[in-house]
Amino acid sequence: MQELVKSLAQKTDSKIVLIVLDGLGDLPAEGEGGGKTPLEAARTPNLDRLAKEAALGLMDPIARGITPGSGPGHLGLFGYDPLQYEVGRGVLEALGIGLDLEPEDVAARGNFATVDENGVLTDRRAGRLPTDENKRICAKLQRQIKKIEDVAIQIEPVMDHRFAVIFRGPGLGGAVADTDPQKTGLPPLPVTALAQDRGSRKTARIAERFVFQAMAALKDEVKANAVLLRGFGKLPQIPKMQDLYKLTPAVIAGYPMYRGLARLIGMEILPLELGNESLEEKLRLLRENWGRFDFFFVHIKRTDSAGEDGDFARKAKLIEEFDAHLPKVLELKPDVLAITADHSTPVPLKSHSWHPVPLLLHSRYIWPGGNRDQRFTERDCRSGGLGRFQAIELMPELLAHALKLQKFGA
Ligand code: ZN
């Protein structure tokens, strides 16, 4: 399918905006929900108006019954098979903070953590270290650890307690297991190779020495006296959106992972401070860069966080806040506008889920005859004209509505 779309794609002036409200999809909640989902309970006059002129549908991010992480969830939205392309979180975080990776590099994400005098984890996030403290500690580590064997070590702060580490040297492999045991009361796991190839064993050996040296360098820190490493991996071979779709794409996102994923497939990162989730700022960037790109991916993180916290009222309020800003997007008159999610994060589950995600698609060429009273809700999306399909089919749909796909065959 990707090859077919690639062969039909053509460059035009039309513009596509894809807005992803992370974890938007939900379930009806009793109690404060009154049997409604946050999308149903939220007062959304602008979305309501748009939904009447739009096509609605449901999308399965990966496949029925599969609960996706945000990485695979987004890959599908951009038309990449999440089962074909596996991307390590370390690579995404490194790219997302603007680091450049060589094909031979191995990247991992790190957490500063707290261990007691017996080496047992008491806090996997080192008290959610402030970013300024993180910067100071990363600089301290980098001063003391520059090279292990023939491998150069680069340590960069990300946000809060998170950092990225790049291992750069000959013959490294990416198949290395996480050292985070995922709960406190246990010591960090030793670094082990997941595959028995020489490269991965070399990476595991270097990373183990890195952890050892880092612990020694951090022994006087009160909270950040240990490191956990996760998401080892190398830069994957993945086609760019420019080549596949002939698009000039840009990403507007505050979180490193989403920026990294977008950059990996060719999007330019528009300048936004890390962690900045202000809708005003994001839509200002959209407006100011409107002429330079023909595809914009706007990522909104907080809806997912509210779902993970099981906070119905906050999730509904965030949807209302988005609704209030929607006219600023519509003023730009995008040829195609899609509003959807990378997965559901239902309040009753407090986690990602397998449920399909609601989709609103607006363009001049929407098939009329839909339900005129429809709202952008899970329930109305279920009976929407787009039906239910896999997220990987969204990109061809967006390109077609933007008149960017030529006819197939004579
Ligand atoms: Zn997500």
Short mmCIF file of C-alpha atoms and ligand atoms in Angstrom, two decimals:
data_model
loop_
_atom_site.label_atom_id
_atom_site.label_comp_id
_atom_site.label_asym_id
_atom_site.label_seq_id
_atom_site.Cartn_x
_atom_site.Cartn_y
_atom_site.Cartn_z
CA MET A 1 0.00 0.00 0.00
CA GLN A 2 2.83 2.39 0.89
CA GLU A 3 4.42 1.70 -2.52
CA LEU A 4 1.11 2.33 -4.27
CA VAL A 5 0.56 5.63 -2.45
CA LYS A 6 4.15 6.62 -3.20
CA SER A 7 3.62 6.02 -6.92
CA LEU A 8 0.44 8.14 -6.96
CA ALA A 9 1.46 11.04 -4.71
CA GLN A 10 1.89 14.46 -6.29
CA LYS A 11 3.02 17.84 -5.01
CA THR A 12 0.24 20.46 -4.80
CA ASP A 13 -0.35 23.69 -2.91
CA SER A 14 -3.10 22.25 -0.70
CA LYS A 15 -2.53 21.99 3.03
CA ILE A 16 -3.29 19.23 5.52
CA VAL A 17 -3.53 19.68 9.29
CA LEU A 18 -3.53 16.59 11.50
CA ILE A 19 -4.32 17.31 15.14
CA VAL A 20 -3.68 14.47 17.57
CA LEU A 21 -5.22 14.75 21.02
CA ASP A 22 -3.16 12.06 22.71
CA GLY A 23 -5.26 9.32 24.33
CA LEU A 24 -8.51 11.13 23.43
CA GLY A 25 -10.75 8.06 23.03
CA ASP A 26 -12.62 7.05 26.17
CA LEU A 27 -15.47 5.03 27.68
CA PRO A 28 -18.72 6.16 29.27
CA ALA A 29 -18.12 6.83 32.96
CA GLU A 30 -20.65 6.52 35.75
CA GLY A 31 -20.62 9.02 38.62
CA GLU A 32 -19.31 12.39 37.46
CA GLY A 33 -19.48 11.22 33.85
CA GLY A 34 -23.22 10.53 34.16
CA GLY A 35 -22.84 7.71 31.66
CA LYS A 36 -20.99 9.90 29.15
CA THR A 37 -17.44 9.97 27.84
CA PRO A 38 -15.33 13.13 28.33
CA LEU A 39 -15.92 14.01 24.64
CA GLU A 40 -19.67 13.67 25.17
CA ALA A 41 -19.70 15.58 28.46
CA ALA A 42 -17.52 18.49 27.26
CA ARG A 43 -19.23 21.64 25.94
CA THR A 44 -17.74 21.97 22.46
CA PRO A 45 -19.70 24.45 20.32
CA ASN A 46 -16.95 24.80 17.71
CA LEU A 47 -16.35 21.08 17.29
CA ASP A 48 -20.14 20.56 17.18
CA ARG A 49 -20.45 23.01 14.29
CA LEU A 50 -17.50 21.45 12.45
CA ALA A 51 -18.78 17.90 12.99
CA LYS A 52 -21.98 18.71 11.09
CA GLU A 53 -19.95 19.49 7.95
CA ALA A 54 -17.40 16.71 8.51
CA ALA A 55 -17.13 12.98 8.11
CA LEU A 56 -16.73 10.92 11.27
CA GLY A 57 -15.34 7.46 11.82
CA LEU A 58 -13.44 5.13 14.11
CA MET A 59 -9.90 3.92 13.63
CA ASP A 60 -8.08 0.93 15.12
CA PRO A 61 -4.55 2.20 15.81
CA ILE A 62 -2.84 -1.17 15.18
CA ALA A 63 -5.50 -3.88 14.98
CA ARG A 64 -8.54 -4.96 16.97
CA GLY A 65 -7.69 -5.81 20.54
CA ILE A 66 -4.16 -4.42 20.42
CA THR A 67 -3.27 -1.71 22.93
CA PRO A 68 -0.60 0.53 21.40
CA GLY A 69 2.10 2.65 22.92
CA SER A 70 2.20 6.23 21.65
CA GLY A 71 5.08 5.45 19.28
CA PRO A 72 3.33 2.72 17.27
CA GLY A 73 0.05 4.66 17.57
CA HIS A 74 1.60 7.65 15.79
CA LEU A 75 3.47 5.59 13.20
CA GLY A 76 0.12 4.18 12.06
CA LEU A 77 -1.40 7.67 11.79
CA PHE A 78 1.44 8.69 9.47
CA GLY A 79 0.87 5.64 7.27
CA TYR A 80 3.75 3.48 8.49
CA ASP A 81 3.08 -0.11 9.51
CA PRO A 82 3.86 -0.17 13.26
CA LEU A 83 4.56 -3.91 13.02
CA GLN A 84 7.18 -3.35 10.33
CA TYR A 85 9.01 -0.42 11.91
CA GLU A 86 10.16 -0.84 15.46
CA VAL A 87 11.78 2.26 16.85
CA GLY A 88 13.61 2.37 20.18
CA ARG A 89 12.50 5.08 22.61
CA GLY A 90 16.12 6.12 23.08
CA VAL A 91 16.37 7.05 19.39
CA LEU A 92 13.12 9.05 19.58
CA GLU A 93 14.15 11.00 22.67
CA ALA A 94 17.60 11.75 21.24
CA LEU A 95 16.15 12.98 17.93
CA GLY A 96 13.42 14.87 19.79
CA ILE A 97 15.90 17.02 21.70
CA GLY A 98 17.71 17.83 18.47
CA LEU A 99 20.64 15.40 18.65
CA ASP A 100 21.95 13.97 15.40
CA LEU A 101 22.45 10.22 15.23
CA GLU A 102 24.87 8.33 13.01
CA PRO A 103 23.71 4.96 11.64
CA GLU A 104 26.21 3.14 13.88
CA ASP A 105 25.17 4.91 17.12
CA VAL A 106 23.15 3.29 19.87
CA ALA A 107 20.84 5.59 21.85
CA ALA A 108 19.11 4.87 25.14
CA ARG A 109 16.89 6.90 27.41
CA GLY A 110 17.92 7.29 31.00
CA ASN A 111 16.12 8.03 34.24
CA PHE A 112 17.81 9.41 37.30
CA ALA A 113 16.62 7.36 40.25
CA THR A 114 17.16 6.98 44.01
CA VAL A 115 18.62 3.88 45.63
CA ASP A 116 19.12 3.22 49.38
CA GLU A 117 22.37 2.13 51.06
CA ASN A 118 21.71 -1.47 49.91
CA GLY A 119 21.37 -0.45 46.29
CA VAL A 120 17.60 -1.02 46.29
CA LEU A 121 15.42 1.41 44.31
CA THR A 122 13.31 3.70 46.50
CA ASP A 123 12.26 6.15 43.75
CA ARG A 124 12.47 5.37 40.02
CA ARG A 125 12.18 9.06 39.16
CA ALA A 126 14.47 10.62 41.77
CA GLY A 127 11.60 12.69 43.17
CA ARG A 128 10.74 13.88 39.65
CA LEU A 129 13.92 15.87 39.51
CA PRO A 130 13.52 19.49 38.32
CA THR A 131 14.93 20.01 34.80
CA ASP A 132 17.56 22.51 36.05
CA GLU A 133 18.90 19.91 38.51
CA ASN A 134 18.88 17.38 35.68
CA LYS A 135 21.04 19.73 33.57
CA ARG A 136 23.54 20.19 36.39
CA ILE A 137 23.82 16.44 37.00
CA CYS A 138 24.14 15.59 33.30
CA ALA A 139 26.99 18.11 33.00
CA LYS A 140 28.68 16.56 36.03
CA LEU A 141 28.37 13.08 34.52
CA GLN A 142 29.63 14.21 31.14
CA ARG A 143 32.71 15.80 32.74
CA GLN A 144 33.60 12.47 34.33
CA ILE A 145 32.51 10.02 31.63
CA LYS A 146 33.63 10.79 28.07
CA LYS A 147 34.79 7.49 26.65
CA ILE A 148 34.59 3.80 27.61
CA GLU A 149 36.92 1.51 25.65
CA ASP A 150 36.69 2.89 22.09
CA VAL A 151 33.13 4.23 22.53
CA ALA A 152 32.41 7.93 23.01
CA ILE A 153 29.62 8.68 25.48
CA GLN A 154 27.30 11.65 25.04
CA ILE A 155 24.89 12.53 27.86
CA GLU A 156 22.11 15.09 27.30
CA PRO A 157 19.35 16.23 29.66
CA VAL A 158 15.77 15.84 28.42
CA MET A 159 13.04 16.88 30.89
CA ASP A 160 12.39 16.30 34.60
CA HIS A 161 14.37 13.18 35.60
CA ARG A 162 15.00 12.00 32.02
CA PHE A 163 18.15 12.12 29.95
CA ALA A 164 19.42 10.62 26.70
CA VAL A 165 22.71 8.82 26.24
CA ILE A 166 24.40 8.11 22.93
CA PHE A 167 27.06 5.41 22.57
CA ARG A 168 29.22 6.16 19.52
CA GLY A 169 31.88 3.72 18.43
CA PRO A 170 32.61 0.81 16.11
CA GLY A 171 30.63 -2.44 16.12
CA LEU A 172 27.79 -1.61 18.53
CA GLY A 173 24.46 -3.49 18.43
CA GLY A 174 21.07 -2.26 19.60
CA ALA A 175 19.50 -5.40 21.14
CA VAL A 176 20.01 -4.60 24.81
CA ALA A 177 17.46 -5.00 27.64
CA ASP A 178 16.16 -2.25 29.94
CA THR A 179 17.72 -1.97 33.39
CA ASP A 180 14.56 -0.52 34.93
CA PRO A 181 12.81 -3.26 36.98
CA GLN A 182 9.60 -1.14 36.70
CA LYS A 183 9.03 -1.05 40.47
CA THR A 184 10.74 0.04 43.65
CA GLY A 185 12.03 -2.36 46.31
CA LEU A 186 14.33 -4.06 43.78
CA PRO A 187 17.85 -3.19 42.64
CA PRO A 188 18.32 -1.93 39.06
CA LEU A 189 18.79 -4.83 36.63
CA PRO A 190 22.25 -5.51 35.22
CA VAL A 191 22.69 -4.53 31.56
CA THR A 192 22.20 -7.60 29.38
CA ALA A 193 22.16 -8.20 25.63
CA LEU A 194 18.86 -9.43 24.20
CA ALA A 195 20.63 -11.10 21.29
CA GLN A 196 23.90 -12.96 21.23
CA ASP A 197 25.47 -10.98 18.40
CA ARG A 198 28.87 -9.45 19.13
CA GLY A 199 27.57 -5.91 18.72
CA SER A 200 24.78 -6.14 21.26
CA ARG A 201 27.09 -7.86 23.75
CA LYS A 202 29.60 -5.05 23.27
CA THR A 203 26.91 -2.42 23.88
CA ALA A 204 25.77 -4.26 27.03
CA ARG A 205 29.35 -4.38 28.33
CA ILE A 206 29.96 -0.67 27.68
CA ALA A 207 26.57 0.31 29.12
CA GLU A 208 27.22 -1.75 32.28
CA ARG A 209 30.49 0.11 32.80
CA PHE A 210 28.68 3.37 32.11
CA VAL A 211 26.14 2.59 34.85
CA PHE A 212 28.92 1.65 37.27
CA GLN A 213 30.87 4.86 36.58
CA ALA A 214 27.71 6.96 36.78
CA MET A 215 26.82 5.52 40.20
CA ALA A 216 30.31 6.40 41.43
CA ALA A 217 30.01 9.93 40.05
CA LEU A 218 26.55 10.38 41.66
CA LYS A 219 27.28 8.92 45.10
CA ASP A 220 27.04 12.32 46.83
CA GLU A 221 23.69 13.23 45.24
CA VAL A 222 20.76 13.05 47.65
CA LYS A 223 18.08 12.01 45.17
CA ALA A 224 19.71 11.29 41.82
CA ASN A 225 22.21 8.68 42.97
CA ALA A 226 21.46 6.01 40.35
CA VAL A 227 20.62 5.69 36.65
CA LEU A 228 18.18 3.41 34.84
CA LEU A 229 18.57 2.80 31.10
CA ARG A 230 15.70 1.92 28.76
CA GLY A 231 14.79 1.76 25.10
CA PHE A 232 18.19 0.94 23.58
CA GLY A 233 18.25 1.07 19.81
CA LYS A 234 19.82 2.25 16.58
CA LEU A 235 18.43 4.57 13.92
CA PRO A 236 15.99 2.47 11.86
CA GLN A 237 15.84 2.52 8.06
CA ILE A 238 12.54 4.25 7.42
CA PRO A 239 11.35 6.23 4.39
CA LYS A 240 10.69 9.95 4.75
CA MET A 241 7.30 11.57 4.18
CA GLN A 242 8.92 13.75 1.50
CA ASP A 243 9.74 10.66 -0.57
CA LEU A 244 6.58 8.71 0.18
CA TYR A 245 3.99 11.47 -0.07
CA LYS A 246 5.87 14.41 -1.67
CA LEU A 247 4.93 16.48 1.36
CA THR A 248 6.86 19.23 3.14
CA PRO A 249 5.87 18.31 6.70
CA ALA A 250 6.30 20.04 10.07
CA VAL A 251 5.62 18.99 13.66
CA ILE A 252 4.36 21.16 16.50
CA ALA A 253 4.84 19.19 19.73
CA GLY A 254 6.18 19.86 23.19
CA TYR A 255 7.30 16.37 24.15
CA PRO A 256 10.61 14.95 22.89
CA MET A 257 9.28 11.53 21.88
CA TYR A 258 6.70 12.88 19.43
CA ARG A 259 9.15 15.37 17.99
CA GLY A 260 11.70 12.58 17.61
CA LEU A 261 9.27 10.30 15.83
CA ALA A 262 8.19 13.11 13.51
CA ARG A 263 11.78 14.06 12.75
CA LEU A 264 12.64 10.44 12.03
CA ILE A 265 10.15 10.42 9.15
CA GLY A 266 11.22 13.79 7.80
CA MET A 267 9.19 16.45 9.61
CA GLU A 268 10.82 19.72 10.57
CA ILE A 269 10.49 20.49 14.28
CA LEU A 270 9.01 23.97 14.74
CA PRO A 271 10.69 25.80 17.62
CA LEU A 272 8.78 25.22 20.85
CA GLU A 273 10.31 24.97 24.29
CA LEU A 274 10.50 21.35 25.54
CA GLY A 275 7.44 20.49 27.58
CA ASN A 276 5.50 23.54 26.39
CA GLU A 277 1.87 22.46 26.04
CA SER A 278 0.35 25.93 25.53
CA LEU A 279 -2.27 25.83 22.77
CA GLU A 280 -1.74 29.55 22.14
CA GLU A 281 1.93 28.92 21.43
CA LYS A 282 1.27 25.90 19.24
CA LEU A 283 -1.33 27.67 17.14
CA ARG A 284 0.87 30.75 16.88
CA LEU A 285 3.56 28.51 15.38
CA LEU A 286 1.00 27.00 13.01
CA ARG A 287 -0.04 30.48 11.82
CA GLU A 288 3.49 31.85 11.50
CA ASN A 289 4.72 28.85 9.50
CA TRP A 290 1.59 28.40 7.39
CA GLY A 291 3.26 29.35 4.13
CA ARG A 292 6.33 27.13 4.52
CA PHE A 293 4.77 23.66 4.80
CA ASP A 294 1.89 21.63 3.36
CA PHE A 295 1.48 19.13 6.21
CA PHE A 296 1.27 20.02 9.90
CA PHE A 297 1.17 17.51 12.75
CA VAL A 298 -0.02 19.22 15.93
CA HIS A 299 0.35 17.11 19.06
CA ILE A 300 -1.56 17.75 22.30
CA LYS A 301 -0.33 15.68 25.23
CA ARG A 302 -2.48 16.61 28.21
CA THR A 303 -5.59 14.63 27.29
CA ASP A 304 -3.56 11.43 27.68
CA SER A 305 -2.15 12.51 31.05
CA ALA A 306 -5.68 13.24 32.35
CA GLY A 307 -6.83 9.78 31.21
CA GLU A 308 -3.83 8.13 32.88
CA ASP A 309 -4.68 9.99 36.09
CA GLY A 310 -8.30 8.82 35.86
CA ASP A 311 -9.39 12.47 35.96
CA PHE A 312 -12.67 12.72 34.04
CA ALA A 313 -13.30 16.41 34.80
CA ARG A 314 -9.81 17.45 33.72
CA LYS A 315 -10.00 15.50 30.49
CA ALA A 316 -13.37 17.08 29.64
CA LYS A 317 -12.02 20.53 30.51
CA LEU A 318 -8.98 20.03 28.25
CA ILE A 319 -11.30 19.08 25.40
CA GLU A 320 -13.27 22.30 26.02
CA GLU A 321 -10.04 24.27 26.01
CA PHE A 322 -9.09 22.76 22.67
CA ASP A 323 -12.56 23.57 21.35
CA ALA A 324 -12.13 27.22 22.33
CA HIS A 325 -8.92 27.38 20.27
CA LEU A 326 -10.29 25.55 17.24
CA PRO A 327 -11.44 28.73 15.40
CA LYS A 328 -7.77 29.76 15.13
CA VAL A 329 -7.12 26.60 13.10
CA LEU A 330 -10.24 27.06 10.97
CA GLU A 331 -9.29 30.70 10.18
CA LEU A 332 -6.32 29.34 8.24
CA LYS A 333 -8.73 27.37 6.04
CA PRO A 334 -6.76 24.12 5.77
CA ASP A 335 -7.83 22.08 2.72
CA VAL A 336 -7.96 19.00 4.92
CA LEU A 337 -8.32 18.93 8.69
CA ALA A 338 -8.27 15.73 10.71
CA ILE A 339 -8.76 15.57 14.47
CA THR A 340 -8.10 12.24 16.14
CA ALA A 341 -5.97 10.31 18.65
CA ASP A 342 -3.05 7.89 18.64
CA HIS A 343 -4.93 5.51 20.98
CA SER A 344 -7.60 5.67 23.67
CA THR A 345 -6.73 6.33 27.32
CA PRO A 346 -10.07 5.72 29.07
CA VAL A 347 -10.57 7.30 32.47
CA PRO A 348 -11.96 4.04 33.99
CA LEU A 349 -8.82 2.14 32.90
CA LYS A 350 -6.25 4.86 33.74
CA SER A 351 -4.09 3.47 30.93
CA HIS A 352 -3.87 3.13 27.16
CA SER A 353 -6.43 0.71 25.73
CA TRP A 354 -7.32 -1.24 22.62
CA HIS A 355 -10.49 0.73 21.87
CA PRO A 356 -10.73 2.38 18.46
CA VAL A 357 -10.18 6.14 18.33
CA PRO A 358 -12.65 8.78 17.15
CA LEU A 359 -11.82 10.60 13.91
CA LEU A 360 -13.17 13.83 12.46
CA LEU A 361 -12.23 14.55 8.84
CA HIS A 362 -13.09 17.85 7.20
CA SER A 363 -12.54 18.83 3.59
CA ARG A 364 -14.46 20.32 0.68
CA TYR A 365 -15.02 16.84 -0.73
CA ILE A 366 -16.74 15.10 2.14
CA TRP A 367 -19.49 12.76 1.12
CA PRO A 368 -22.73 14.47 2.17
CA GLY A 369 -25.71 12.75 3.73
CA GLY A 370 -24.27 12.12 7.15
CA ASN A 371 -26.19 12.67 10.33
CA ARG A 372 -26.77 16.42 10.60
CA ASP A 373 -26.94 16.32 14.38
CA GLN A 374 -23.72 14.43 14.81
CA ARG A 375 -21.12 15.56 17.34
CA PHE A 376 -17.48 14.56 17.54
CA THR A 377 -17.95 11.78 20.10
CA GLU A 378 -17.05 8.09 20.22
CA ARG A 379 -20.74 7.16 19.85
CA ASP A 380 -21.36 9.38 16.82
CA CYS A 381 -18.05 8.35 15.26
CA ARG A 382 -19.24 4.75 15.50
CA SER A 383 -22.14 5.55 13.17
CA GLY A 384 -20.09 8.02 11.08
CA GLY A 385 -19.77 7.86 7.31
CA LEU A 386 -16.12 6.85 7.32
CA GLY A 387 -16.94 3.62 9.14
CA ARG A 388 -14.27 1.79 11.06
CA PHE A 389 -10.84 1.21 9.56
CA GLN A 390 -7.17 0.83 10.45
CA ALA A 391 -5.23 3.98 11.25
CA ILE A 392 -2.62 3.13 8.62
CA GLU A 393 -5.27 3.97 5.98
CA LEU A 394 -5.69 7.53 7.24
CA MET A 395 -2.80 9.08 5.27
CA PRO A 396 -4.11 7.97 1.83
CA GLU A 397 -7.50 9.37 2.84
CA LEU A 398 -5.96 12.73 3.85
CA LEU A 399 -3.86 12.91 0.68
CA ALA A 400 -6.85 12.10 -1.50
CA HIS A 401 -8.98 14.80 0.10
CA ALA A 402 -6.12 17.25 -0.49
CA LEU A 403 -6.11 16.15 -4.19
CA LYS A 404 -2.57 14.92 -3.76
CA LEU A 405 -3.13 11.42 -5.15
CA GLN A 406 -3.32 10.77 -8.89
CA LYS A 407 -5.61 8.20 -10.47
CA PHE A 408 -4.54 4.55 -10.30
CA GLY A 409 -4.43 2.91 -13.71
CA ALA A 410 -5.78 4.15 -17.03
ZN ZN B 1 -0.26 8.50 23.19
#
